[in-house]
PDB file of C-alpha atoms in Angstrom:
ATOM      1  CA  UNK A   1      -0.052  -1.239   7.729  1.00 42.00           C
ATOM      2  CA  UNK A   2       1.500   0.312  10.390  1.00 43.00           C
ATOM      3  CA  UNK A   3       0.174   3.640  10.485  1.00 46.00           C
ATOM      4  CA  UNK A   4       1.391   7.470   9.799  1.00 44.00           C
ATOM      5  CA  UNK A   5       4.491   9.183  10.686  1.00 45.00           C
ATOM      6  CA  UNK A   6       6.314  12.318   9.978  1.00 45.00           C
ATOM      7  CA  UNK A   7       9.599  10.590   9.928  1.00 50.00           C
ATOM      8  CA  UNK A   8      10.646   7.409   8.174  1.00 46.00           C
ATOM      9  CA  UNK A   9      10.919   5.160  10.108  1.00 46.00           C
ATOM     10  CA  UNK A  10       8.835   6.035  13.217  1.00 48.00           C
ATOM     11  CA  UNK A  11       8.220   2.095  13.577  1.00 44.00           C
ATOM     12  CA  UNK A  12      10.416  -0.645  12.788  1.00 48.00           C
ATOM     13  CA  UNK A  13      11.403  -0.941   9.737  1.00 54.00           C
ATOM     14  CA  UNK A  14      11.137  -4.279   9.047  1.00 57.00           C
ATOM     15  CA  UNK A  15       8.344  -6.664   7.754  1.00 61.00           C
ATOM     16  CA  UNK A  16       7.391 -10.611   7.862  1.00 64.00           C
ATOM     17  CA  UNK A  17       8.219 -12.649   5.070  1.00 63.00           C
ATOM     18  CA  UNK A  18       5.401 -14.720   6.839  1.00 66.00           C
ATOM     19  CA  UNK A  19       2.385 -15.777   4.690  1.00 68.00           C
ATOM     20  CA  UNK A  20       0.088 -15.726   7.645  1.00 70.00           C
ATOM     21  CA  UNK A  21       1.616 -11.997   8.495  1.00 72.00           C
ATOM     22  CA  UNK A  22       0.441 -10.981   4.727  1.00 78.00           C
ATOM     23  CA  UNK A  23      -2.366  -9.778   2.690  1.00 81.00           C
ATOM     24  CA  UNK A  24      -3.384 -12.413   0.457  1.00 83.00           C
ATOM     25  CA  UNK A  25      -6.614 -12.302  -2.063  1.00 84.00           C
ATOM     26  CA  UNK A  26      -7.304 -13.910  -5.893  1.00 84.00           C
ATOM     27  CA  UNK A  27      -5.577 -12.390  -8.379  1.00 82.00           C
ATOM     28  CA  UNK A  28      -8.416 -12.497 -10.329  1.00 79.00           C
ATOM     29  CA  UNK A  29     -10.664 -10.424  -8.338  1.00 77.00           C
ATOM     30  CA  UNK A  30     -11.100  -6.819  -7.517  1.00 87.00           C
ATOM     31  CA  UNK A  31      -8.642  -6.200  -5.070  1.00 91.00           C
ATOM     32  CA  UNK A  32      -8.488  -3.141  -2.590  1.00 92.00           C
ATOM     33  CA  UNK A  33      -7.602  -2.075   0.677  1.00 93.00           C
ATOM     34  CA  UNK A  34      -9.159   0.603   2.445  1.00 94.00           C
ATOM     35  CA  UNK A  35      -7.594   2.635   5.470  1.00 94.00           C
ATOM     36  CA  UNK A  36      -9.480   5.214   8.098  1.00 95.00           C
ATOM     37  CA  UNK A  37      -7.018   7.448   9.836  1.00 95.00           C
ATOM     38  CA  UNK A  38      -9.808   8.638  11.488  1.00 95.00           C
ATOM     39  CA  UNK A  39      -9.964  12.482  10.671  1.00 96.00           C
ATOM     40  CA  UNK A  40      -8.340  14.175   7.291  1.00 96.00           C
ATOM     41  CA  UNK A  41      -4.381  13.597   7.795  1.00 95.00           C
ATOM     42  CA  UNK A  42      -1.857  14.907   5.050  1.00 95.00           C
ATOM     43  CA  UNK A  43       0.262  12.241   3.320  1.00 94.00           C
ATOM     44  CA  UNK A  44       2.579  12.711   0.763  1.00 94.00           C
ATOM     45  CA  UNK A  45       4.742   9.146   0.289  1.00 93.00           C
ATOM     46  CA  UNK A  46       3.697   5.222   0.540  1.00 92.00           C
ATOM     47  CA  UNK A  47       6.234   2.585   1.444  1.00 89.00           C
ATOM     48  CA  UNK A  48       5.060  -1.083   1.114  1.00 88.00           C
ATOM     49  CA  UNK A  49       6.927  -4.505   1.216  1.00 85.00           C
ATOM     50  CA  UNK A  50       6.128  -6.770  -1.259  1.00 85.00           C
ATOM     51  CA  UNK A  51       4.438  -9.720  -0.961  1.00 82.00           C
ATOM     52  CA  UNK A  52       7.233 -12.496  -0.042  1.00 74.00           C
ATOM     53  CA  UNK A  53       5.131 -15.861   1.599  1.00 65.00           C
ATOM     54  CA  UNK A  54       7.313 -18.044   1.468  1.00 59.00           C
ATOM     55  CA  UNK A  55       7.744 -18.593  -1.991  1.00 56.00           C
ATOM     56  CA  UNK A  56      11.327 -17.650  -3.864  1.00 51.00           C
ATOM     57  CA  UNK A  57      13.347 -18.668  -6.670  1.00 53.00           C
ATOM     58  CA  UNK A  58      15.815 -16.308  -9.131  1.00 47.00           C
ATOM     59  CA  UNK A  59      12.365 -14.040  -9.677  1.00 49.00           C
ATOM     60  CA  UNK A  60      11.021 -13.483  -6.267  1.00 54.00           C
ATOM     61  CA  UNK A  61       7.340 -13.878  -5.696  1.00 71.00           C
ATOM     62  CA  UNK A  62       4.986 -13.537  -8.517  1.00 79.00           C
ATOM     63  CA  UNK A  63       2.108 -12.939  -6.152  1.00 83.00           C
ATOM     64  CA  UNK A  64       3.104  -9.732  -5.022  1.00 86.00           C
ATOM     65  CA  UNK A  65       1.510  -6.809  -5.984  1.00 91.00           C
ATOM     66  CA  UNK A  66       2.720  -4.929  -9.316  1.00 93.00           C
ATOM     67  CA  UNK A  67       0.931  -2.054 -10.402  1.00 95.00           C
ATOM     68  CA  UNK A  68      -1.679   0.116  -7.954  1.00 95.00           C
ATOM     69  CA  UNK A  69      -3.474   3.152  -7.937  1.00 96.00           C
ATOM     70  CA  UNK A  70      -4.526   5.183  -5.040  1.00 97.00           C
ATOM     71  CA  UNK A  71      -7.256   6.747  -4.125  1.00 97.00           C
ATOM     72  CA  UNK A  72      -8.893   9.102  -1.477  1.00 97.00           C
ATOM     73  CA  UNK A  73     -11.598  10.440  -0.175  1.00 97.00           C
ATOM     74  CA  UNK A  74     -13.015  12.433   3.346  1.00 97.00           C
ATOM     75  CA  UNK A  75     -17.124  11.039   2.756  1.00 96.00           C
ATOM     76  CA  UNK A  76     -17.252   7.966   5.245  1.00 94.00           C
ATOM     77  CA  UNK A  77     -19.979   6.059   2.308  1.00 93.00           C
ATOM     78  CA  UNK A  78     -16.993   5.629   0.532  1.00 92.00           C
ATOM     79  CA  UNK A  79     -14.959   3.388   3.316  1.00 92.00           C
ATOM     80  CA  UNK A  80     -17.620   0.505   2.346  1.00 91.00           C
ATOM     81  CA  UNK A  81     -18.232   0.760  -1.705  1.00 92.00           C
ATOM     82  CA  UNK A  82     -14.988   1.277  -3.647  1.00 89.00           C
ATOM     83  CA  UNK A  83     -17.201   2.581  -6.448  1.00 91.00           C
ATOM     84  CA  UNK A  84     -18.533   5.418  -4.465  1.00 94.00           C
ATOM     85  CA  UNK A  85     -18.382   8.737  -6.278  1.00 94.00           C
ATOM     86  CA  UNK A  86     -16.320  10.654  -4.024  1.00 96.00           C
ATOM     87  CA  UNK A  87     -12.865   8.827  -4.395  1.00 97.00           C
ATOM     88  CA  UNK A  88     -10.474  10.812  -5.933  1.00 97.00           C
ATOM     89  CA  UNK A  89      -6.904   8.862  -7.496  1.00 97.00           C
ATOM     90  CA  UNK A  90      -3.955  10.939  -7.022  1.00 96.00           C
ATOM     91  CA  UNK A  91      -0.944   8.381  -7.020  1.00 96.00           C
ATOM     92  CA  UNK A  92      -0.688   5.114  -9.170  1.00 97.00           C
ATOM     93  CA  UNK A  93       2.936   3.386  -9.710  1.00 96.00           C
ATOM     94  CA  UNK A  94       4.651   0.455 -10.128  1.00 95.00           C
ATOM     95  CA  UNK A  95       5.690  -1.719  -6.833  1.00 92.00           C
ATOM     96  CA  UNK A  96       8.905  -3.264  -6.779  1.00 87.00           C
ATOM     97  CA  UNK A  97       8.980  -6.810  -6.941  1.00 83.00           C
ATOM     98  CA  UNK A  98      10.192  -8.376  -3.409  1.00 80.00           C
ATOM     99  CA  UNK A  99      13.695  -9.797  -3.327  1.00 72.00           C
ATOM    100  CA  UNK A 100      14.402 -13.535  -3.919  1.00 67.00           C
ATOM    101  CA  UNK A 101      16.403 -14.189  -1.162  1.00 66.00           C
ATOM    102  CA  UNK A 102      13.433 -14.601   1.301  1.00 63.00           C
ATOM    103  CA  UNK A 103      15.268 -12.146   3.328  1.00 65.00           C
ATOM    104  CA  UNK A 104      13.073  -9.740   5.738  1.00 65.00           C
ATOM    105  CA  UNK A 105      15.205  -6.421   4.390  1.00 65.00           C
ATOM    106  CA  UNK A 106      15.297  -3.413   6.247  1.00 61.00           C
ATOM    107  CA  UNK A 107      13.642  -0.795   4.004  1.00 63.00           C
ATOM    108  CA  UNK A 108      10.551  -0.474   1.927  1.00 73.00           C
ATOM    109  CA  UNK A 109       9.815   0.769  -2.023  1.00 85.00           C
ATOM    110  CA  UNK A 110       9.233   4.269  -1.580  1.00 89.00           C
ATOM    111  CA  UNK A 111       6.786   6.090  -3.912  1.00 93.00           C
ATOM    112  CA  UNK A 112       5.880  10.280  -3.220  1.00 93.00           C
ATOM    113  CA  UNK A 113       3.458  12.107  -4.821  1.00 94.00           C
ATOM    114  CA  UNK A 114       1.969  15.342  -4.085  1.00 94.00           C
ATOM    115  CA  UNK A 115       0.391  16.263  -0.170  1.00 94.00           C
ATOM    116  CA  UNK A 116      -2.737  15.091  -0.143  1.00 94.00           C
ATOM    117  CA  UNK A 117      -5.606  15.182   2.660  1.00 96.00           C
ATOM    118  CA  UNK A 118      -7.940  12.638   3.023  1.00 97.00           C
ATOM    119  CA  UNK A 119      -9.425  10.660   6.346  1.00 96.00           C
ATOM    120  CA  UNK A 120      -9.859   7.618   4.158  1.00 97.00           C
ATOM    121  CA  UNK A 121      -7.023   5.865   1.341  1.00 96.00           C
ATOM    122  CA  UNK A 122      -7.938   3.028  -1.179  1.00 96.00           C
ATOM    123  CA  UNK A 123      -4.854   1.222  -2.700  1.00 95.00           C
ATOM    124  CA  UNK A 124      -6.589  -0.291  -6.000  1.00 95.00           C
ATOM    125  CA  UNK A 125      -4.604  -3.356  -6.331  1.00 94.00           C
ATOM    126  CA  UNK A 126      -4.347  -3.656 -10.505  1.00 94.00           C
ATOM    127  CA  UNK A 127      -1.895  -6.530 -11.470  1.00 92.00           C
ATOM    128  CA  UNK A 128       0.858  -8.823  -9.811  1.00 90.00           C
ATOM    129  CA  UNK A 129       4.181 -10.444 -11.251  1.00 87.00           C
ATOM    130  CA  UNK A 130       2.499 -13.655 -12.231  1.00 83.00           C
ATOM    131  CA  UNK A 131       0.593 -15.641  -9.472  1.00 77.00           C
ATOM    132  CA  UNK A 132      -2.399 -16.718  -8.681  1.00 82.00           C
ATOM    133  CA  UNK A 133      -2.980 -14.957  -5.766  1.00 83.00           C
ATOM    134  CA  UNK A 134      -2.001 -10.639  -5.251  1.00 87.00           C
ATOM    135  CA  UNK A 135      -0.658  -9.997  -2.018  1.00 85.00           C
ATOM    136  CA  UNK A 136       1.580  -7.239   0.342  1.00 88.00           C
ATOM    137  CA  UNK A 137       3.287  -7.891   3.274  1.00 84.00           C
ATOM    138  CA  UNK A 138       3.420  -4.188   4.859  1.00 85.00           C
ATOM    139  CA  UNK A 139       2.661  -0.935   4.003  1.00 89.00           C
ATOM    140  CA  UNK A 140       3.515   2.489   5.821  1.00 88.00           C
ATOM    141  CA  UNK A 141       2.183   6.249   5.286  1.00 91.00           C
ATOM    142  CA  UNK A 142       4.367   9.443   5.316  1.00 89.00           C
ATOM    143  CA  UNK A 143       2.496  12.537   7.222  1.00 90.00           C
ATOM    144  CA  UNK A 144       3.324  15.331   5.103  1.00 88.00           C
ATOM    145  CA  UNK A 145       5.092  18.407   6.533  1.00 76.00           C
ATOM    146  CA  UNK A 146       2.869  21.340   7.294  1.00 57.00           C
ATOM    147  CA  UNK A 147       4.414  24.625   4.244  1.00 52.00           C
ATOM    148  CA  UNK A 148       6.054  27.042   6.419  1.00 42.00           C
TER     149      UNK A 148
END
């Protein structure tokens, strides 16, 4: 990922349809990343790029990811053991599958949910659109606004 930003897009906008450039792990497995912002930050929208790698044909990739769930939590235990107690969900959703073209597009699939504040964020990665492996290519966090 590229970090947190009050405005969309405070980076480039763009991602690699690069395999090497991507997370990659077995479908089969439990699969999560796990970010540290480093002190409680409030975020209130995820934008990812699918996972492309090389790989396209009239359905896109089947290895990128399809459903997730996210998670957070401010107790530093739970960076290390995605079981810990103190993770809380608050946003699950359906990714959009990437494009077929191969194409390194401009924009990401936006998904908002309420302002939440947590140091650390688990994306629970659930299912993918048919491969054997579950993958992203790039995912960026919204700051939420401060309520006047």
């Amino acid at each position: 990922g590229q970090g947190m930003s009050a405005e969309f897009p405070s980076f480039p906008a763009t991602h690699s349809a690069e395999q090497e450039d991507s997370f990659l792990a077995v479908a089969s497995s439990d699969v999560s990343l796990h970010y540290d912002f480093g002190t409680p930050q409030a975020t209130d929208q995820i934008r990812l790029w699918n996972y492309h790698g090389g790989i396209y044909g009239d359905e896109g990739n089947g290895c990128g990811v399809r459903d997730m769930r996210i998670y957070g939590s401010n107790h530093a235990a739970a960076f290390e053991d995605p079981r810990d107690d103190s993770w809380e969900l608050f946003a699950a959703f359906t990714a959009a599958r990437a494009p077929a073209d191969g194409a390194v597009h401009p924009y990401g699939d936006e998904h908002s949910f309420d302002p939440s504040v947590y140091r650390f964020i688990r994306l629970q990665l659930d299912t993918n659109y048919g491969g054997t492996y579950l993958g992203l290519a790039e995912i960026q966090f919204r700051e939420a606004m401060a309520q006047p």
